[in-house]
XYZ file of C-alpha atoms in Angstrom:
481
model
C -107.582 -40.363 -93.550
C -111.123 -38.864 -93.401
C -111.372 -35.835 -93.065
C -112.968 -36.060 -89.437
C -109.077 -37.210 -88.149
C -107.131 -35.316 -90.234
C -108.585 -32.428 -89.043
C -108.091 -34.044 -85.660
C -104.566 -34.090 -85.659
C -104.324 -30.664 -87.269
C -105.551 -29.256 -83.813
C -103.595 -31.748 -81.816
C -100.499 -30.442 -83.761
C -101.493 -26.685 -82.998
C -101.599 -27.224 -79.736
C -98.638 -28.747 -79.189
C -97.056 -25.873 -81.455
C -99.113 -22.907 -78.798
C -97.042 -25.591 -75.306
C -94.140 -26.047 -77.227
C -94.377 -22.068 -77.731
C -95.455 -21.376 -74.248
C -92.259 -23.197 -72.739
C -89.868 -21.737 -74.907
C -91.537 -18.748 -73.644
C -91.355 -19.272 -70.862
C -88.169 -21.112 -70.116
C -86.274 -18.409 -72.510
C -87.780 -14.816 -71.656
C -89.061 -14.995 -68.237
C -86.737 -17.464 -66.377
C -85.197 -14.601 -64.904
C -88.292 -12.391 -63.952
C -90.703 -15.597 -62.262
C -86.886 -16.563 -60.374
C -86.818 -12.680 -58.879
C -90.668 -12.920 -58.568
C -91.604 -12.061 -54.957
C -94.483 -14.571 -55.218
C -91.425 -17.605 -55.909
C -91.959 -19.119 -52.778
C -88.823 -21.476 -53.883
C -86.564 -19.195 -54.205
C -87.967 -17.387 -50.102
C -87.587 -21.319 -49.526
C -84.209 -22.121 -50.191
C -83.094 -18.459 -48.828
C -83.871 -19.166 -45.973
C -83.119 -22.757 -44.957
C -80.110 -21.535 -43.550
C -79.135 -19.565 -40.801
C -77.455 -16.677 -41.913
C -75.213 -15.166 -39.810
C -75.640 -11.355 -37.758
C -74.278 -8.181 -38.781
C -73.403 -5.906 -35.312
C -72.887 -2.284 -34.156
C -71.166 -1.753 -30.889
C -71.314 -5.145 -28.918
C -74.647 -5.839 -30.147
C -76.386 -8.102 -32.857
C -78.765 -5.490 -34.967
C -80.278 -8.160 -37.307
C -80.154 -11.703 -36.258
C -80.878 -15.446 -37.784
C -83.989 -17.090 -35.481
C -85.097 -20.998 -36.960
C -89.228 -21.214 -36.418
C -88.993 -24.481 -35.766
C -92.636 -25.666 -36.566
C -92.438 -24.112 -40.396
C -88.424 -24.955 -40.399
C -87.634 -21.189 -41.703
C -85.118 -19.091 -40.324
C -86.573 -15.648 -39.600
C -84.476 -12.874 -40.177
C -84.966 -10.047 -37.160
C -84.463 -6.457 -36.570
C -83.877 -6.251 -32.838
C -83.386 -2.291 -33.224
C -86.515 -1.908 -35.721
C -86.012 1.510 -37.849
C -82.845 2.165 -35.997
C -79.956 1.073 -38.866
C -83.023 0.518 -41.692
C -81.423 2.329 -44.076
C -77.219 1.529 -43.656
C -78.203 -2.393 -42.860
C -80.745 -2.433 -45.530
C -83.417 -5.636 -45.405
C -83.514 -9.592 -46.016
C -86.590 -10.616 -46.968
C -89.118 -12.220 -49.705
C -88.953 -8.959 -52.301
C -84.889 -9.505 -52.345
C -81.375 -8.932 -49.927
C -80.951 -4.934 -49.214
C -78.753 -2.160 -48.281
C -75.451 -4.355 -45.802
C -77.711 -7.366 -45.755
C -77.421 -7.982 -50.131
C -73.783 -5.853 -49.950
C -72.517 -8.521 -47.819
C -74.425 -11.717 -48.861
C -72.290 -13.696 -49.735
C -70.523 -13.560 -46.452
C -74.084 -13.111 -44.084
C -75.428 -16.816 -46.076
C -72.053 -18.004 -46.094
C -71.288 -18.851 -48.937
C -68.595 -16.725 -49.712
C -64.745 -18.371 -50.778
C -62.904 -17.597 -47.463
C -65.902 -19.527 -45.718
C -65.406 -22.872 -47.519
C -62.764 -24.877 -45.401
C -64.790 -23.933 -43.161
C -68.862 -25.403 -44.961
C -66.203 -28.371 -45.386
C -65.208 -28.872 -42.118
C -69.118 -27.952 -40.952
C -69.983 -31.127 -43.591
C -67.610 -33.481 -42.228
C -68.625 -33.148 -38.547
C -72.706 -33.023 -39.746
C -72.778 -29.048 -38.964
C -75.259 -27.017 -40.300
C -73.001 -24.370 -42.458
C -73.563 -21.169 -40.634
C -72.757 -17.002 -42.211
C -70.553 -14.924 -40.860
C -70.761 -11.778 -39.270
C -70.615 -8.277 -40.655
C -69.230 -5.817 -37.839
C -69.821 -2.068 -38.599
C -68.457 1.065 -37.979
C -72.468 2.668 -36.280
C -72.124 4.153 -33.185
C -75.155 3.304 -31.259
C -75.064 6.066 -29.342
C -74.497 8.579 -32.818
C -76.771 6.851 -34.786
C -79.487 6.996 -32.171
C -78.747 11.085 -31.890
C -79.228 11.472 -35.566
C -82.275 9.874 -35.655
C -83.675 11.750 -33.477
C -82.277 14.912 -33.774
C -83.958 14.493 -37.363
C -87.262 13.498 -36.095
C -87.120 16.809 -33.641
C -85.846 18.705 -36.134
C -87.150 18.157 -39.937
C -90.574 20.264 -39.729
C -92.298 18.303 -42.792
C -90.343 14.321 -41.880
C -87.317 14.686 -44.338
C -83.868 15.589 -43.790
C -80.255 13.119 -43.531
C -77.905 13.316 -41.089
C -74.336 11.357 -41.406
C -71.202 11.269 -38.910
C -67.549 10.325 -40.170
C -64.766 9.743 -37.864
C -62.280 12.449 -39.564
C -58.758 10.317 -39.206
C -59.594 6.839 -40.419
C -63.585 7.740 -43.059
C -65.150 5.239 -40.267
C -69.077 5.961 -40.404
C -70.551 6.501 -36.936
C -73.899 7.758 -37.605
C -76.046 7.357 -41.197
C -79.175 8.028 -40.816
C -81.917 9.015 -42.831
C -85.752 10.037 -42.362
C -88.421 9.102 -43.402
C -87.117 5.657 -42.479
C -89.142 2.277 -41.906
C -89.745 -0.613 -39.647
C -87.392 -3.935 -41.905
C -89.753 -6.145 -39.233
C -92.834 -5.097 -41.229
C -91.644 -6.170 -44.864
C -89.370 -9.371 -43.523
C -92.252 -11.236 -41.645
C -92.025 -14.753 -43.144
C -94.846 -16.341 -41.081
C -96.942 -13.660 -43.532
C -95.684 -12.862 -46.626
C -98.341 -11.665 -47.933
C -98.560 -8.843 -45.625
C -94.937 -7.651 -46.419
C -95.495 -7.583 -49.368
C -97.781 -5.019 -49.276
C -95.610 -3.383 -46.821
C -92.720 -3.368 -49.219
C -95.067 -2.338 -51.906
C -96.260 0.413 -49.311
C -93.067 1.765 -48.356
C -91.967 1.846 -53.146
C -95.231 3.658 -53.273
C -94.580 6.554 -51.224
C -94.394 9.915 -52.168
C -92.133 10.988 -49.089
C -90.212 8.038 -50.258
C -89.100 6.441 -46.934
C -86.800 3.745 -49.044
C -84.420 5.965 -50.007
C -81.269 5.900 -48.493
C -80.935 10.334 -48.447
C -77.445 10.525 -46.471
C -75.943 8.472 -49.575
C -78.424 8.700 -52.828
C -80.204 12.041 -52.878
C -78.315 14.627 -53.414
C -79.411 19.029 -52.193
C -77.655 22.432 -53.705
C -75.448 22.572 -49.896
C -76.016 26.181 -49.863
C -73.291 27.843 -48.265
C -71.927 25.192 -46.304
C -70.063 24.985 -49.554
C -68.206 27.999 -49.053
C -65.709 26.464 -47.287
C -64.905 24.849 -50.690
C -64.608 28.604 -52.046
C -62.530 29.295 -48.763
C -60.542 26.912 -49.538
C -59.879 27.624 -53.072
C -58.888 30.703 -52.307
C -56.630 30.304 -49.639
C -54.646 27.400 -51.416
C -54.258 29.856 -54.493
C -52.115 32.524 -52.725
C -54.679 34.310 -50.673
C -54.953 34.114 -46.955
C -57.794 33.828 -44.071
C -57.599 37.155 -43.382
C -57.666 38.480 -47.346
C -60.774 41.003 -48.144
C -62.628 40.814 -51.269
C -65.854 43.438 -52.155
C -69.023 42.275 -49.643
C -71.485 44.567 -50.983
C -75.616 43.888 -49.991
C -75.965 42.802 -53.615
C -74.264 41.887 -56.728
C -75.470 41.687 -60.405
C -75.433 38.685 -61.731
C -76.787 38.264 -65.232
C -80.398 39.667 -66.168
C -80.969 39.723 -61.911
C -78.983 40.075 -58.622
C -77.626 37.870 -55.847
C -77.955 39.094 -53.106
C -77.526 38.916 -48.729
C -79.564 37.065 -46.557
C -79.568 39.890 -44.526
C -80.075 42.099 -46.700
C -77.178 44.692 -46.107
C -73.669 44.845 -46.584
C -70.740 41.878 -44.983
C -68.718 45.137 -43.709
C -70.673 48.085 -43.259
C -69.867 48.462 -47.124
C -65.936 48.133 -46.597
C -64.478 44.873 -48.539
C -64.809 41.648 -46.223
C -62.112 39.125 -45.257
C -62.755 35.431 -45.660
C -62.719 34.982 -41.733
C -65.673 37.072 -41.458
C -67.504 36.302 -44.935
C -67.160 32.523 -42.816
C -68.172 33.620 -40.095
C -72.081 35.508 -41.121
C -72.250 33.644 -44.278
C -71.534 36.578 -46.988
C -72.822 35.886 -50.229
C -72.092 38.571 -52.006
C -67.438 37.770 -51.333
C -67.635 34.639 -52.046
C -69.692 34.715 -54.677
C -66.729 37.490 -55.326
C -64.259 35.067 -55.008
C -65.543 32.651 -56.945
C -65.490 34.728 -59.970
C -62.187 36.083 -59.120
C -60.853 32.202 -58.504
C -61.472 31.288 -62.123
C -63.635 28.079 -63.250
C -60.673 25.640 -63.028
C -59.641 26.546 -59.728
C -63.073 26.280 -57.909
C -63.878 22.264 -60.367
C -60.488 21.587 -59.067
C -61.244 22.994 -55.518
C -64.121 21.433 -55.272
C -62.701 17.897 -57.234
C -60.120 17.395 -54.807
C -62.901 16.963 -51.751
C -64.830 14.535 -53.458
C -66.986 16.071 -56.483
C -67.079 14.953 -60.036
C -65.412 11.463 -58.736
C -68.059 9.152 -60.072
C -69.802 6.734 -57.649
C -68.017 5.373 -54.703
C -68.904 2.234 -52.974
C -69.088 2.274 -48.969
C -69.398 -0.431 -50.044
C -73.402 0.259 -50.053
C -73.144 2.298 -53.137
C -73.418 6.428 -52.485
C -74.242 8.723 -56.047
C -71.556 10.871 -57.380
C -71.670 14.692 -56.114
C -71.829 17.349 -59.219
C -69.176 20.102 -59.554
C -69.303 20.630 -62.864
C -66.422 23.312 -64.391
C -68.118 26.580 -65.522
C -66.522 29.100 -67.151
C -69.685 31.784 -66.953
C -69.031 34.570 -63.953
C -72.620 34.379 -62.964
C -73.485 30.910 -62.720
C -69.902 30.679 -60.840
C -70.513 33.291 -58.615
C -73.878 30.900 -57.915
C -71.735 28.128 -57.561
C -69.635 30.142 -55.142
C -72.750 30.271 -52.161
C -73.478 26.974 -53.155
C -76.504 27.619 -55.514
C -76.625 27.360 -59.445
C -75.314 23.280 -60.678
C -74.028 22.490 -56.910
C -75.432 18.710 -56.107
C -74.074 17.024 -53.339
C -74.517 14.804 -50.893
C -74.903 14.951 -47.117
C -72.170 12.061 -46.479
C -69.825 14.316 -49.290
C -70.240 17.264 -47.332
C -69.358 15.234 -44.702
C -66.543 14.894 -46.088
C -65.622 18.684 -46.958
C -65.574 18.962 -42.727
C -64.264 16.094 -41.872
C -60.823 16.966 -45.029
C -60.758 20.144 -42.789
C -60.920 18.454 -39.522
C -58.223 16.197 -40.855
C -55.062 18.093 -41.182
C -56.538 18.181 -45.536
C -56.231 14.876 -45.860
C -59.554 13.711 -46.484
C -60.092 9.755 -45.940
C -61.884 6.700 -48.052
C -65.775 6.797 -45.830
C -66.223 3.176 -45.571
C -69.185 0.640 -42.626
C -67.612 -2.279 -42.886
C -65.491 -2.349 -39.493
C -64.297 -6.229 -40.240
C -66.222 -9.860 -41.004
C -65.866 -12.484 -38.480
C -66.085 -16.265 -38.664
C -69.164 -17.856 -36.795
C -66.227 -18.668 -34.348
C -65.145 -15.338 -34.200
C -62.278 -15.448 -35.681
C -61.161 -12.272 -38.330
C -62.338 -13.535 -42.234
C -61.781 -9.870 -42.952
C -61.073 -6.354 -41.399
C -61.570 -2.511 -43.257
C -57.569 -0.732 -42.876
C -58.560 3.154 -43.772
C -56.923 4.490 -46.471
C -56.443 8.740 -47.791
C -59.350 9.675 -50.130
C -57.397 12.334 -51.177
C -54.866 15.192 -50.090
C -57.459 18.074 -50.645
C -56.050 20.717 -48.380
C -52.767 22.003 -47.101
C -52.795 21.455 -43.911
C -51.862 25.055 -43.336
C -55.040 25.698 -44.947
C -57.452 23.753 -43.001
C -55.806 25.239 -39.578
C -56.919 28.816 -41.287
C -60.392 27.611 -42.074
C -60.968 25.511 -38.306
C -60.461 28.593 -37.590
C -63.295 30.223 -39.227
C -65.113 28.110 -38.732
C -65.091 28.626 -34.834
C -65.666 32.449 -34.933
C -69.698 30.577 -36.682
C -70.322 29.038 -33.246
C -68.383 31.551 -31.160
C -68.045 34.594 -33.282
C -70.426 37.871 -32.484
C -72.278 37.496 -35.289
C -71.772 34.053 -36.025
C -74.288 32.441 -37.672
C -74.202 28.665 -36.101
C -74.007 29.280 -32.472
C -76.755 26.759 -31.743
C -74.318 24.033 -33.025
C -71.312 24.887 -30.484
C -70.893 23.104 -27.459
C -70.385 24.068 -24.007
C -66.619 23.531 -22.580
C -65.339 22.354 -26.749
C -64.317 24.635 -29.556
C -67.367 23.386 -31.831
C -65.955 24.492 -35.924
C -69.366 24.797 -38.541
C -70.435 26.632 -41.001
C -74.589 26.375 -41.933
C -76.136 26.572 -44.923
C -79.556 27.894 -46.169
C -80.218 26.520 -49.756
C -83.548 27.856 -52.316
C -84.349 25.002 -54.515
C -86.360 27.613 -57.157
C -90.163 26.688 -56.174
C -89.423 29.305 -52.477
C -88.410 26.045 -49.790
C -85.100 25.872 -48.384
C -83.630 22.756 -47.332
C -81.333 23.752 -44.431
C -78.052 22.540 -44.059
C -75.287 21.847 -41.035
C -71.390 20.820 -41.261
C -68.978 20.334 -38.369
C -66.359 18.982 -36.872
C -65.618 18.816 -33.083
C -62.995 19.176 -30.828
C -61.981 21.298 -33.229
C -58.523 20.856 -31.656
C -58.599 17.269 -31.526
C -61.708 16.385 -34.306
C -63.229 12.726 -33.298
C -65.991 13.230 -35.419
C -67.583 15.434 -38.412
C -70.959 15.798 -39.295
C -72.855 17.121 -42.674
C -77.511 17.127 -41.570
C -79.452 18.377 -44.431
C -83.192 19.138 -43.510
C -85.198 18.818 -46.851
C -87.564 22.162 -47.619
C -87.740 23.063 -43.638
C -87.791 26.800 -45.210
C -85.910 28.044 -41.581
C -81.667 28.816 -41.737
C -79.408 26.267 -41.177
C -78.631 27.081 -37.798
C -82.117 26.898 -36.592
C -82.748 23.316 -37.970
C -79.519 21.610 -39.222
C -77.391 23.062 -36.371
C -78.815 21.188 -32.903
C -79.174 18.058 -34.645
C -75.513 18.002 -35.741
C -74.522 19.054 -31.797
C -76.313 16.082 -30.467
C -74.154 13.466 -32.643
C -71.354 15.267 -32.205
C -71.894 15.239 -28.194
C -73.140 11.145 -28.237
C -69.295 10.699 -30.269
C -67.514 13.252 -28.029
C -68.770 12.379 -23.872
C -68.694 8.428 -24.679
């Protein structure tokens, strides 16, 4: 072999080696990335080639599939736009999110429970169809939650959630800022859908974040219900008293009351009156006296420290760590320090009190129906925990009614004419001068139909001013149906 031919052979061999390495790299290391890439049109074509079952709220389909004959694909539509964006999620070129993701196998018809039906459809030449996923959401309550947040969240961020305290069914779950899923699901203009999605993902206000389930906040004074519950479960009554001065020493600093003076004219204050006016110093003293174990155990009984949860959407764990230090436990007693709670967690606290001390497992999917509307699966309510006794729940309810009806109540804007409302306000400091503003409640107090938690992020006012009106509107929406 002469020299030029030998060089050509070596060069060809080198090119072949590079080609082999590149192919190996793509198939071994980049296959999954390429398969899931937002511009993978083949994946999008496969996912949109079959009809997808609807997602239903009440009697209305809030996610539907429409066949686009010219292009031969099924377009996913969300007739209510942003109203259900966070719980429902979206089915778009980037993937599946929310219920669209957790119940994808039912919606696209691939779940094994639909196997027999799919086989019969194949024999008859009928295209397979996905199942219907029916949610627990109440349309009026959901609308009230979104409207209330938009009207009261001064900086455009907040969350509201409502639960049926007897079953755990989630009646409303709204977060703002939100988005219109149609803007990121349009298959006739995939590039624009992808651009819109990326813009939402990069937005510093996190419109894709489900704040109800996945954002933790200091709960502020709404946590005083947990502190009071710990006191009652450990032998005290709602009329038990403890020192409630204008401030108490806390390490090298002090913890004052929000209104500047003592809570009962300088005399020891009862738990009931401390809940009514949201006294800081008395509830901090209760946390110190009860001790680390009692506070930790009570918070855990309501759902804190229980690990992540699925409803079936994933829920971030709320935290109330064991706190042996008196100074830090005093902060814990008023919902500050290391306490972090999702809005859903604080709704579970309210719902537990409303349901005679029993906290029910929250759930968002009521049932799954086949294409012929036959039931494939339905949710049976389950007990999450026995957080407190019925007697403790009754005493807490009396104190919480004072919050909305008492002469010195801190949450009178949460009251509903003609209906007793049990509530608790919260104004949580975030450490930079701003405050989150909370309200938790349930109504009617003597026959609870709905328990609510509302948080206005960095509202910098009181929970009674900003959050209570939102909770009131949600409760009225449920009760008046």
